[in-house]
Amino acid sequence: MPLAPLSYESHRLVILDQTRLPQEAAQIELRDLAAVVEAICALRVRGAPLIGTAAAFGVCVALRGCGSLAEARARAPAALGALRASRPTAVNLFWALERMERALAGLREPGWFAALEGEALAIQRETEAQDAALIEHGLALLVPGARAITHCNTGPLATGALGTALGVLIAGHRRLGGLHVYADETRPRWQGALLTTWELANHGVPHTLIADGAAAALMRRGGIHSVWVGADRIAANGDTANKIGTYGLALAARAHGIPCYVAAPTTTVDLSLPDGAGIPIEEREAGEVAAPRGMAVAPPGTAVWNPAFDVTPAALISAIVTERGVHRPSAPGGPYDLRRELGRAPG
Amino acid sequence: MPLAPLSYESHRLVILDQTRLPQEAAQIELRDLAAVVEAICALRVRGAPLIGTAAAFGVCVALRGCGSLAEARARAPAALGALRASRPTAVNLFWALERMERALAGLREPGWFAALEGEALAIQRETEAQDAALIEHGLALLVPGARAITHCNTGPLATGALGTALGVLIAGHRRLGGLHVYADETRPRWQGALLTTWELANHGVPHTLIADGAAAALMRRGGIHSVWVGADRIAANGDTANKIGTYGLALAARAHGIPCYVAAPTTTVDLSLPDGAGIPIEEREAGEVAAPRGMAVAPPGTAVWNPAFDVTPAALISAIVTERGVHRPSAPGGPYDLRRELGRAPG
């Protein structure tokens, strides 16, 4: 079984460096704020929920040297700013940092640092409970023997717990049986090839790797039950920002009458955004496309457009699965009303 | 300017090894039948029209050692069979070899070998005239300042002459001005990154490289005028087999109301096939996806589905441009009637 993608013990934050998978399962300690920011920027930790957890512990790492709560509060804004800037599309990052900021405001001497760590640990434990609940809801949308396509990586490596979209498929294999998962390689960073196939193999789920461009042909060949993707940010109407390539996959699914399911925790839902137009899209460096993993595939100096995410309009999404349930559009092909469904805290 | 992708002089067949571009413009002589077959299999020569020309000269290379016409005719079937098996999807290959076979049947002693070479040279010269005519027709579908997306490589490197889809865009840049071409990287073999950007740079056409998965997001951003692709085989109803990823690109174009144009010589049209269901799809080795250019991106032993081509249904193709003209479906979104339009020889 894979090592935990993130652990925090004895005030030390240790991550599995996902950029070295599948060749090597290397754990590294993130000793200071700069290391945490670098790890998020360089995708050593990745996946929206895991980024949130990493950032929460990152606040602890950044402030653990402070001699007093007053000093911690003075240093907090810079630390929070640096962490927020590390991955501007990941709403879980903002959510987790907001919680840490609120916790910080309510701390008292003595024991302020243990309480701050407690808040980060609570975020981690809530993610675990969230994944488990999400997976139960998602299983209702699968059938025994389903052949499913997934994009990017949304398994345990992405959340630090059971996973979201891929977590549903892994659980479906165990509980329903007969599943076969097609994993998009997910250019430019190959999360599907590097991480998803590795997770599927580790969990014994039969699977096949395809180039992103082969997904539409696979659907046309027939027999695909559903498409499962995660989300980096979901607007109130259901528009979903996810790894680049998701939108084209959703368009192809729609053309073939195949349902496309988004599975993500409610922390990924940004109710402040009415629709996807307001989601900032991170554009990454040319080298990821032109010279992937250092291997030049285009002439030097070639201009590249390399958005990390695209926005899939709600109309293409058959259902959004969160830990709170299966959310459907108000009418088929219409917008979601996530403000109504998720606007209040549960229980 | 790039070296010629194929030349035949003094009975010697020399090709530009396209697998070594863009790092190196290496010319290699193909000295015997095995070398020609290997060059086609390994994509050292590629692009449907250029494969046809290479195979035609391949017949000359295979038979040049024969002491008599009788000996050549005895050895021809094995040579033709090996060449036909080298790339089963490329209809131009079959077309060129059929011409060579017919020529062989009509040869007489003496001078049979020069006449056989003459037939291959005629195929090459006809490709040049075809490209020029196709480009004139295609230019009518472009506008000054057009931003176009293309997939794979369909330039001079693909035909050995002016190119087809990319030839139209290169000519459009010269004649209309202001064009900007977005080149899909075209996984798994990166023909778009390796070859198309190289050709666009060589011809001074402003261009941007994108991951295949980014094309739909680019269309959604707006301002894309048209999609231009080539073809490996076109059925009588317009269904078009082309590089894997074309079908998804065409689906995305349709969803955005962007015309998708197929540009290919009539030799690519296979009137014996009523529709695309009969087009054989070559499945290539797992390594192209799992360990591209020798660099492992998936765990060892990962199963891969790696079709070289997909079939885009005629309904998604706005027009098919050949050297004979611009062909349109009988009704918008309906099938083409290429048997009626192309069933007789021109003039």
CSV table of C-alpha atoms in Angstrom, one decimal, chain B:
chain,number,residue,atom,x,y,z
B,1,MET,CA,14.2,26.2,-45.4
B,2,PRO,CA,13.9,22.6,-44.4
B,3,LEU,CA,15.5,19.9,-46.5
B,4,ALA,CA,13.2,17.9,-48.8
B,5,PRO,CA,11.5,15.2,-46.8
B,6,LEU,CA,12.1,12.8,-49.7
B,7,SER,CA,14.3,12.8,-52.8
B,8,TYR,CA,15.0,10.2,-55.4
B,9,GLU,CA,18.1,10.9,-57.5
B,10,SER,CA,20.5,8.6,-59.3
B,11,HIS,CA,18.4,5.6,-58.3
B,12,ARG,CA,18.8,6.4,-54.6
B,13,LEU,CA,16.0,7.0,-52.2
B,14,VAL,CA,16.9,9.5,-49.5
B,15,ILE,CA,14.6,10.7,-46.7
B,16,LEU,CA,14.7,13.2,-43.9
B,17,ASP,CA,14.4,11.1,-40.8
B,18,GLN,CA,11.4,12.9,-39.2
B,19,THR,CA,11.8,11.0,-35.9
B,20,ARG,CA,14.9,13.1,-35.3
B,21,LEU,CA,13.2,16.5,-35.8
B,22,PRO,CA,13.3,19.2,-34.5
B,23,GLN,CA,16.7,18.5,-32.9
B,24,GLU,CA,18.4,17.3,-36.1
B,25,ALA,CA,17.6,17.4,-39.8
B,26,ALA,CA,19.2,14.0,-40.6
B,27,GLN,CA,19.0,12.6,-44.1
B,28,ILE,CA,19.2,8.8,-44.5
B,29,GLU,CA,19.4,6.6,-47.6
B,30,LEU,CA,16.9,3.7,-47.7
B,31,ARG,CA,19.0,1.1,-49.4
B,32,ASP,CA,16.7,-1.9,-49.6
B,33,LEU,CA,13.1,-3.0,-49.1
B,34,ALA,CA,13.6,-3.7,-45.4
B,35,ALA,CA,14.8,-0.2,-44.8
B,36,VAL,CA,11.8,1.3,-46.6
B,37,VAL,CA,9.4,-0.8,-44.6
B,38,GLU,CA,11.1,0.1,-41.4
B,39,ALA,CA,11.1,3.8,-42.2
B,40,ILE,CA,7.4,3.7,-42.8
B,41,CYS,CA,6.6,1.6,-39.7
B,42,ALA,CA,8.8,3.7,-37.5
B,43,LEU,CA,7.3,7.0,-38.9
B,44,ARG,CA,10.6,8.2,-40.3
B,45,VAL,CA,8.5,9.1,-43.3
B,46,ARG,CA,5.0,9.8,-42.3
B,47,GLY,CA,1.9,11.7,-43.6
B,48,ALA,CA,-0.4,9.8,-45.9
B,49,PRO,CA,0.7,11.3,-49.2
B,50,LEU,CA,4.4,11.1,-48.4
B,51,ILE,CA,4.0,7.5,-47.4
B,52,GLY,CA,2.5,6.8,-50.8
B,53,THR,CA,5.4,8.4,-52.6
B,54,ALA,CA,7.9,6.6,-50.3
B,55,ALA,CA,6.2,3.3,-51.0
B,56,ALA,CA,6.3,3.9,-54.8
B,57,PHE,CA,10.0,4.6,-54.7
B,58,GLY,CA,10.3,1.7,-52.3
B,59,VAL,CA,9.2,-0.6,-55.1
B,60,CYS,CA,12.0,0.8,-57.2
B,61,VAL,CA,14.5,0.2,-54.4
B,62,ALA,CA,13.2,-3.3,-53.9
B,63,LEU,CA,13.5,-4.3,-57.6
B,64,ARG,CA,16.5,-2.4,-58.7
B,65,GLY,CA,18.8,-5.4,-58.3
B,66,CYS,CA,16.8,-7.5,-60.6
B,67,GLY,CA,18.6,-8.7,-63.8
B,68,SER,CA,15.4,-8.9,-65.9
B,69,LEU,CA,11.8,-7.9,-66.0
B,70,ALA,CA,10.8,-11.5,-65.4
B,71,GLU,CA,12.8,-11.6,-62.2
B,72,ALA,CA,11.3,-8.2,-61.1
B,73,ARG,CA,7.8,-9.5,-61.7
B,74,ALA,CA,8.6,-12.7,-59.7
B,75,ARG,CA,9.9,-10.6,-56.8
B,76,ALA,CA,7.3,-7.9,-56.9
B,77,PRO,CA,4.5,-9.6,-55.0
B,78,ALA,CA,6.5,-10.0,-51.8
B,79,ALA,CA,7.8,-6.4,-52.0
B,80,LEU,CA,4.3,-5.1,-52.6
B,81,GLY,CA,3.0,-7.2,-49.7
B,82,ALA,CA,5.6,-6.0,-47.2
B,83,LEU,CA,5.0,-2.4,-48.2
B,84,ARG,CA,1.2,-2.7,-47.9
B,85,ALA,CA,1.6,-4.2,-44.4
B,86,SER,CA,3.8,-1.3,-43.2
B,87,ARG,CA,0.9,1.1,-42.5
B,88,PRO,CA,-2.5,-0.5,-42.9
B,89,THR,CA,-4.6,2.7,-42.4
B,90,ALA,CA,-2.9,4.8,-45.1
B,91,VAL,CA,-5.0,4.5,-48.2
B,92,ASN,CA,-2.4,6.5,-50.3
B,93,LEU,CA,0.0,3.6,-49.7
B,94,PHE,CA,-2.4,1.2,-51.3
B,95,TRP,CA,-3.2,3.6,-54.1
B,96,ALA,CA,0.5,4.2,-54.9
B,97,LEU,CA,1.3,0.5,-54.8
B,98,GLU,CA,-1.6,-0.3,-57.0
B,99,ARG,CA,-0.3,2.2,-59.6
B,100,MET,CA,3.2,0.7,-59.3
B,101,GLU,CA,1.7,-2.8,-59.7
B,102,ARG,CA,-0.2,-1.7,-62.8
B,103,ALA,CA,2.9,0.0,-64.2
B,104,LEU,CA,4.9,-3.2,-63.6
B,105,ALA,CA,2.3,-5.2,-65.6
B,106,GLY,CA,2.7,-3.0,-68.6
B,107,LEU,CA,6.5,-2.8,-68.7
B,108,ARG,CA,8.6,-4.1,-71.5
B,109,GLU,CA,12.3,-5.0,-71.9
B,110,PRO,CA,14.5,-3.1,-72.3
B,111,GLY,CA,14.2,0.0,-70.1
B,112,TRP,CA,11.7,-1.5,-67.7
B,113,PHE,CA,13.4,-0.1,-64.7
B,114,ALA,CA,13.6,3.5,-65.9
B,115,ALA,CA,9.9,3.2,-66.8
B,116,LEU,CA,9.1,1.9,-63.2
B,117,GLU,CA,11.1,4.8,-61.8
B,118,GLY,CA,9.1,7.1,-64.1
B,119,GLU,CA,5.9,6.0,-62.6
B,120,ALA,CA,7.1,6.7,-59.0
B,121,LEU,CA,8.3,10.1,-60.1
B,122,ALA,CA,5.0,10.8,-61.7
B,123,ILE,CA,3.3,10.0,-58.4
B,124,GLN,CA,5.6,12.5,-56.7
B,125,ARG,CA,5.0,15.2,-59.3
B,126,GLU,CA,1.2,14.7,-59.1
B,127,THR,CA,1.4,15.1,-55.3
B,128,GLU,CA,3.0,18.5,-55.9
B,129,ALA,CA,0.3,19.6,-58.3
B,130,GLN,CA,-2.4,18.2,-56.1
B,131,ASP,CA,-1.2,20.2,-53.0
B,132,ALA,CA,-1.0,23.4,-55.0
B,133,ALA,CA,-4.6,22.9,-56.3
B,134,LEU,CA,-5.9,21.9,-52.9
B,135,ILE,CA,-4.4,25.0,-51.3
B,136,GLU,CA,-6.1,27.3,-53.8
B,137,HIS,CA,-9.4,25.8,-52.9
B,138,GLY,CA,-8.8,25.8,-49.2
B,139,LEU,CA,-7.8,29.5,-49.2
B,140,ALA,CA,-11.4,30.4,-50.1
B,141,LEU,CA,-12.4,29.1,-46.6
B,142,LEU,CA,-9.9,31.3,-44.7
B,143,VAL,CA,-10.0,35.0,-43.9
B,144,PRO,CA,-7.3,37.5,-43.1
B,145,GLY,CA,-6.4,37.4,-39.4
B,146,ALA,CA,-7.9,34.0,-38.9
B,147,ARG,CA,-6.9,32.1,-35.7
B,148,ALA,CA,-7.0,28.4,-36.6
B,149,ILE,CA,-6.3,25.2,-34.7
B,150,THR,CA,-4.6,22.2,-36.3
B,151,HIS,CA,-3.8,18.7,-35.2
B,152,CYS,CA,-0.9,16.4,-36.1
B,153,ASN,CA,1.3,17.5,-39.0
B,154,THR,CA,-0.1,18.1,-42.5
B,155,GLY,CA,2.6,20.4,-43.9
B,156,PRO,CA,5.3,19.9,-46.4
B,157,LEU,CA,6.8,17.2,-44.2
B,158,ALA,CA,3.6,15.1,-44.5
B,159,THR,CA,3.2,15.3,-48.3
B,160,GLY,CA,6.7,16.0,-49.6
B,161,ALA,CA,5.3,19.0,-51.4
B,162,LEU,CA,3.4,22.0,-50.1
B,163,GLY,CA,1.2,20.2,-47.6
B,164,THR,CA,-2.5,19.9,-47.2
B,165,ALA,CA,-4.3,21.4,-44.1
B,166,LEU,CA,-1.2,23.0,-42.8
B,167,GLY,CA,-0.3,24.0,-46.4
B,168,VAL,CA,-3.5,26.0,-46.6
B,169,LEU,CA,-2.6,27.8,-43.3
B,170,ILE,CA,1.0,28.5,-44.5
B,171,ALA,CA,-0.3,29.9,-47.8
B,172,GLY,CA,-3.0,31.8,-45.9
B,173,HIS,CA,-0.3,33.5,-43.8
B,174,ARG,CA,1.5,34.6,-47.0
B,175,ARG,CA,-1.5,35.5,-49.1
B,176,LEU,CA,-4.1,36.8,-46.6
B,177,GLY,CA,-1.9,37.9,-43.6
B,178,GLY,CA,-2.4,38.0,-39.9
B,179,LEU,CA,-3.0,34.3,-39.3
B,180,HIS,CA,-2.2,32.7,-36.0
B,181,VAL,CA,-2.1,28.9,-35.8
B,182,TYR,CA,-2.6,26.9,-32.6
B,183,ALA,CA,-0.9,23.5,-33.0
B,184,ASP,CA,-2.1,20.6,-30.9
B,185,GLU,CA,0.9,18.8,-29.5
B,186,THR,CA,-0.7,15.5,-30.8
B,187,ARG,CA,0.0,12.8,-28.3
B,188,PRO,CA,1.2,10.2,-28.2
B,189,ARG,CA,3.8,10.9,-30.9
B,190,TRP,CA,3.9,14.7,-30.7
B,191,GLN,CA,3.8,15.4,-34.4
B,192,GLY,CA,2.2,18.8,-33.7
B,193,ALA,CA,4.9,19.8,-31.3
B,194,LEU,CA,7.8,18.2,-33.1
B,195,LEU,CA,6.9,18.9,-36.7
B,196,THR,CA,4.1,21.4,-37.1
B,197,THR,CA,5.7,24.1,-34.9
B,198,TRP,CA,8.9,23.5,-36.7
B,199,GLU,CA,7.3,24.0,-40.1
B,200,LEU,CA,5.3,27.1,-38.9
B,201,ALA,CA,8.5,28.6,-37.6
B,202,ASN,CA,10.3,27.9,-40.8
B,203,HIS,CA,7.6,29.6,-42.8
B,204,GLY,CA,7.3,32.6,-40.4
B,205,VAL,CA,3.8,31.8,-39.3
B,206,PRO,CA,2.9,33.1,-35.8
B,207,HIS,CA,1.9,30.1,-33.8
B,208,THR,CA,1.3,28.7,-30.3
B,209,LEU,CA,1.6,25.1,-29.1
B,210,ILE,CA,-1.1,23.7,-26.8
B,211,ALA,CA,-1.7,20.3,-25.1
B,212,ASP,CA,-4.4,18.4,-26.9
B,213,GLY,CA,-6.7,18.8,-23.9
B,214,ALA,CA,-6.5,22.6,-24.1
B,215,ALA,CA,-8.1,22.9,-27.5
B,216,ALA,CA,-11.7,22.9,-26.1
B,217,ALA,CA,-10.8,25.6,-23.5
B,218,LEU,CA,-9.2,27.7,-26.3
B,219,MET,CA,-12.4,27.5,-28.3
B,220,ARG,CA,-14.4,28.5,-25.3
B,221,ARG,CA,-12.2,31.6,-24.8
B,222,GLY,CA,-13.4,32.7,-28.2
B,223,GLY,CA,-11.9,34.0,-31.4
B,224,ILE,CA,-11.1,30.8,-33.1
B,225,HIS,CA,-12.1,30.9,-36.8
B,226,SER,CA,-11.7,27.3,-37.9
B,227,VAL,CA,-10.1,23.9,-37.3
B,228,TRP,CA,-8.0,22.3,-40.0
B,229,VAL,CA,-7.0,18.7,-40.1
B,230,GLY,CA,-5.7,16.2,-42.7
B,231,ALA,CA,-6.9,12.7,-43.3
B,232,ASP,CA,-5.6,9.2,-43.5
B,233,ARG,CA,-8.6,7.8,-45.1
B,234,ILE,CA,-12.0,9.3,-46.1
B,235,ALA,CA,-15.0,7.1,-46.8
B,236,ALA,CA,-17.5,7.9,-49.5
B,237,ASN,CA,-19.9,9.6,-47.1
B,238,GLY,CA,-17.2,11.8,-45.7
B,239,ASP,CA,-16.4,9.9,-42.5
B,240,THR,CA,-12.7,10.6,-42.0
B,241,ALA,CA,-10.0,8.6,-40.3
B,242,ASN,CA,-7.2,10.9,-39.0
B,243,LYS,CA,-4.7,11.0,-36.2
B,244,ILE,CA,-6.1,10.1,-32.8
B,245,GLY,CA,-7.6,13.2,-31.1
B,246,THR,CA,-9.2,14.6,-34.3
B,247,TYR,CA,-12.6,13.3,-33.4
B,248,GLY,CA,-12.6,15.0,-29.9
B,249,LEU,CA,-11.3,18.2,-31.6
B,250,ALA,CA,-14.2,18.0,-34.1
B,251,LEU,CA,-16.7,17.4,-31.4
B,252,ALA,CA,-15.4,20.5,-29.5
B,253,ALA,CA,-15.5,22.6,-32.7
B,254,ARG,CA,-19.1,21.6,-33.3
B,255,ALA,CA,-20.1,22.5,-29.7
B,256,HIS,CA,-18.6,26.0,-30.3
B,257,GLY,CA,-20.0,26.5,-33.8
B,258,ILE,CA,-16.5,26.5,-35.2
B,259,PRO,CA,-16.1,25.0,-38.7
B,260,CYS,CA,-13.9,21.9,-39.0
B,261,TYR,CA,-12.2,21.5,-42.3
B,262,VAL,CA,-10.6,18.3,-43.6
B,263,ALA,CA,-8.0,18.9,-46.3
B,264,ALA,CA,-6.6,15.9,-48.1
B,265,PRO,CA,-5.9,14.8,-51.7
B,266,THR,CA,-8.5,12.6,-53.4
B,267,THR,CA,-6.1,9.7,-53.2
B,268,THR,CA,-7.0,9.7,-49.5
B,269,VAL,CA,-10.7,9.1,-50.4
B,270,ASP,CA,-11.6,5.4,-50.5
B,271,LEU,CA,-14.8,5.2,-52.5
B,272,SER,CA,-15.0,1.5,-51.8
B,273,LEU,CA,-16.0,2.3,-48.2
B,274,PRO,CA,-19.6,3.6,-47.8
B,275,ASP,CA,-18.8,4.9,-44.4
B,276,GLY,CA,-16.1,5.0,-41.7
B,277,ALA,CA,-17.2,1.8,-40.0
B,278,GLY,CA,-15.0,-0.2,-42.5
B,279,ILE,CA,-11.8,1.8,-41.9
B,280,PRO,CA,-9.2,-0.4,-40.1
B,281,ILE,CA,-7.7,1.3,-37.1
B,282,GLU,CA,-4.1,0.6,-36.4
B,283,GLU,CA,-3.4,0.0,-32.7
B,284,ARG,CA,0.2,0.9,-31.8
B,285,GLU,CA,2.4,-0.3,-28.9
B,286,ALA,CA,1.8,0.7,-25.3
B,287,GLY,CA,5.2,2.4,-25.0
B,288,GLU,CA,4.2,5.4,-27.1
B,289,VAL,CA,1.8,6.4,-24.3
B,290,ALA,CA,3.4,4.8,-21.2
B,291,ALA,CA,7.0,5.5,-21.9
B,292,PRO,CA,7.1,8.2,-24.6
B,293,ARG,CA,10.5,8.6,-26.2
B,294,GLY,CA,11.8,6.1,-23.6
B,295,MET,CA,10.8,8.2,-20.6
B,296,ALA,CA,8.5,6.1,-18.3
B,297,VAL,CA,5.4,8.1,-17.2
B,298,ALA,CA,3.4,5.1,-16.0
B,299,PRO,CA,4.3,2.1,-13.8
B,300,PRO,CA,5.9,-0.8,-15.7
B,301,GLY,CA,3.4,-3.1,-17.2
B,302,THR,CA,0.5,-0.7,-17.3
B,303,ALA,CA,-2.1,-1.7,-19.9
B,304,VAL,CA,-2.6,0.9,-22.7
B,305,TRP,CA,-5.1,1.4,-25.5
B,306,ASN,CA,-3.2,3.2,-28.2
B,307,PRO,CA,-5.2,3.6,-31.4
B,308,ALA,CA,-3.2,5.6,-34.0
B,309,PHE,CA,-6.4,7.0,-35.6
B,310,ASP,CA,-10.0,7.8,-34.9
B,311,VAL,CA,-12.9,8.3,-37.2
B,312,THR,CA,-14.6,11.6,-37.3
B,313,PRO,CA,-18.2,11.3,-38.6
B,314,ALA,CA,-19.0,13.3,-41.7
B,315,ALA,CA,-21.7,15.2,-39.7
B,316,LEU,CA,-18.9,17.0,-37.8
B,317,ILE,CA,-17.0,18.0,-40.9
B,318,SER,CA,-18.0,21.4,-42.4
B,319,ALA,CA,-16.2,20.8,-45.7
B,320,ILE,CA,-13.7,18.5,-47.3
B,321,VAL,CA,-11.0,20.2,-49.4
B,322,THR,CA,-9.3,18.2,-52.1
B,323,GLU,CA,-7.4,19.2,-55.2
B,324,ARG,CA,-10.7,18.9,-57.0
B,325,GLY,CA,-12.5,21.5,-55.0
B,326,VAL,CA,-14.4,22.2,-51.8
B,327,HIS,CA,-16.8,19.4,-51.1
B,328,ARG,CA,-19.9,20.0,-48.9
B,329,PRO,CA,-22.4,17.6,-47.4
B,330,SER,CA,-25.6,17.1,-49.3
B,331,ALA,CA,-27.3,19.0,-46.5
B,332,PRO,CA,-25.7,20.7,-43.5
B,333,GLY,CA,-24.7,18.0,-41.0
B,334,GLY,CA,-25.6,15.3,-43.5
B,335,PRO,CA,-23.4,12.8,-45.4
B,336,TYR,CA,-21.2,13.7,-48.3
B,337,ASP,CA,-21.7,12.1,-51.7
B,338,LEU,CA,-18.1,11.7,-52.7
B,339,ARG,CA,-18.9,8.9,-55.1
B,340,ARG,CA,-20.9,11.3,-57.1
B,341,GLU,CA,-18.4,14.1,-56.8
B,342,LEU,CA,-15.2,12.1,-57.2
B,343,GLY,CA,-16.3,8.9,-58.9
B,344,ARG,CA,-15.0,9.9,-62.3
B,345,ALA,CA,-11.6,10.9,-63.3
B,346,PRO,CA,-11.2,14.7,-63.7
B,347,GLY,CA,-11.4,16.3,-67.1
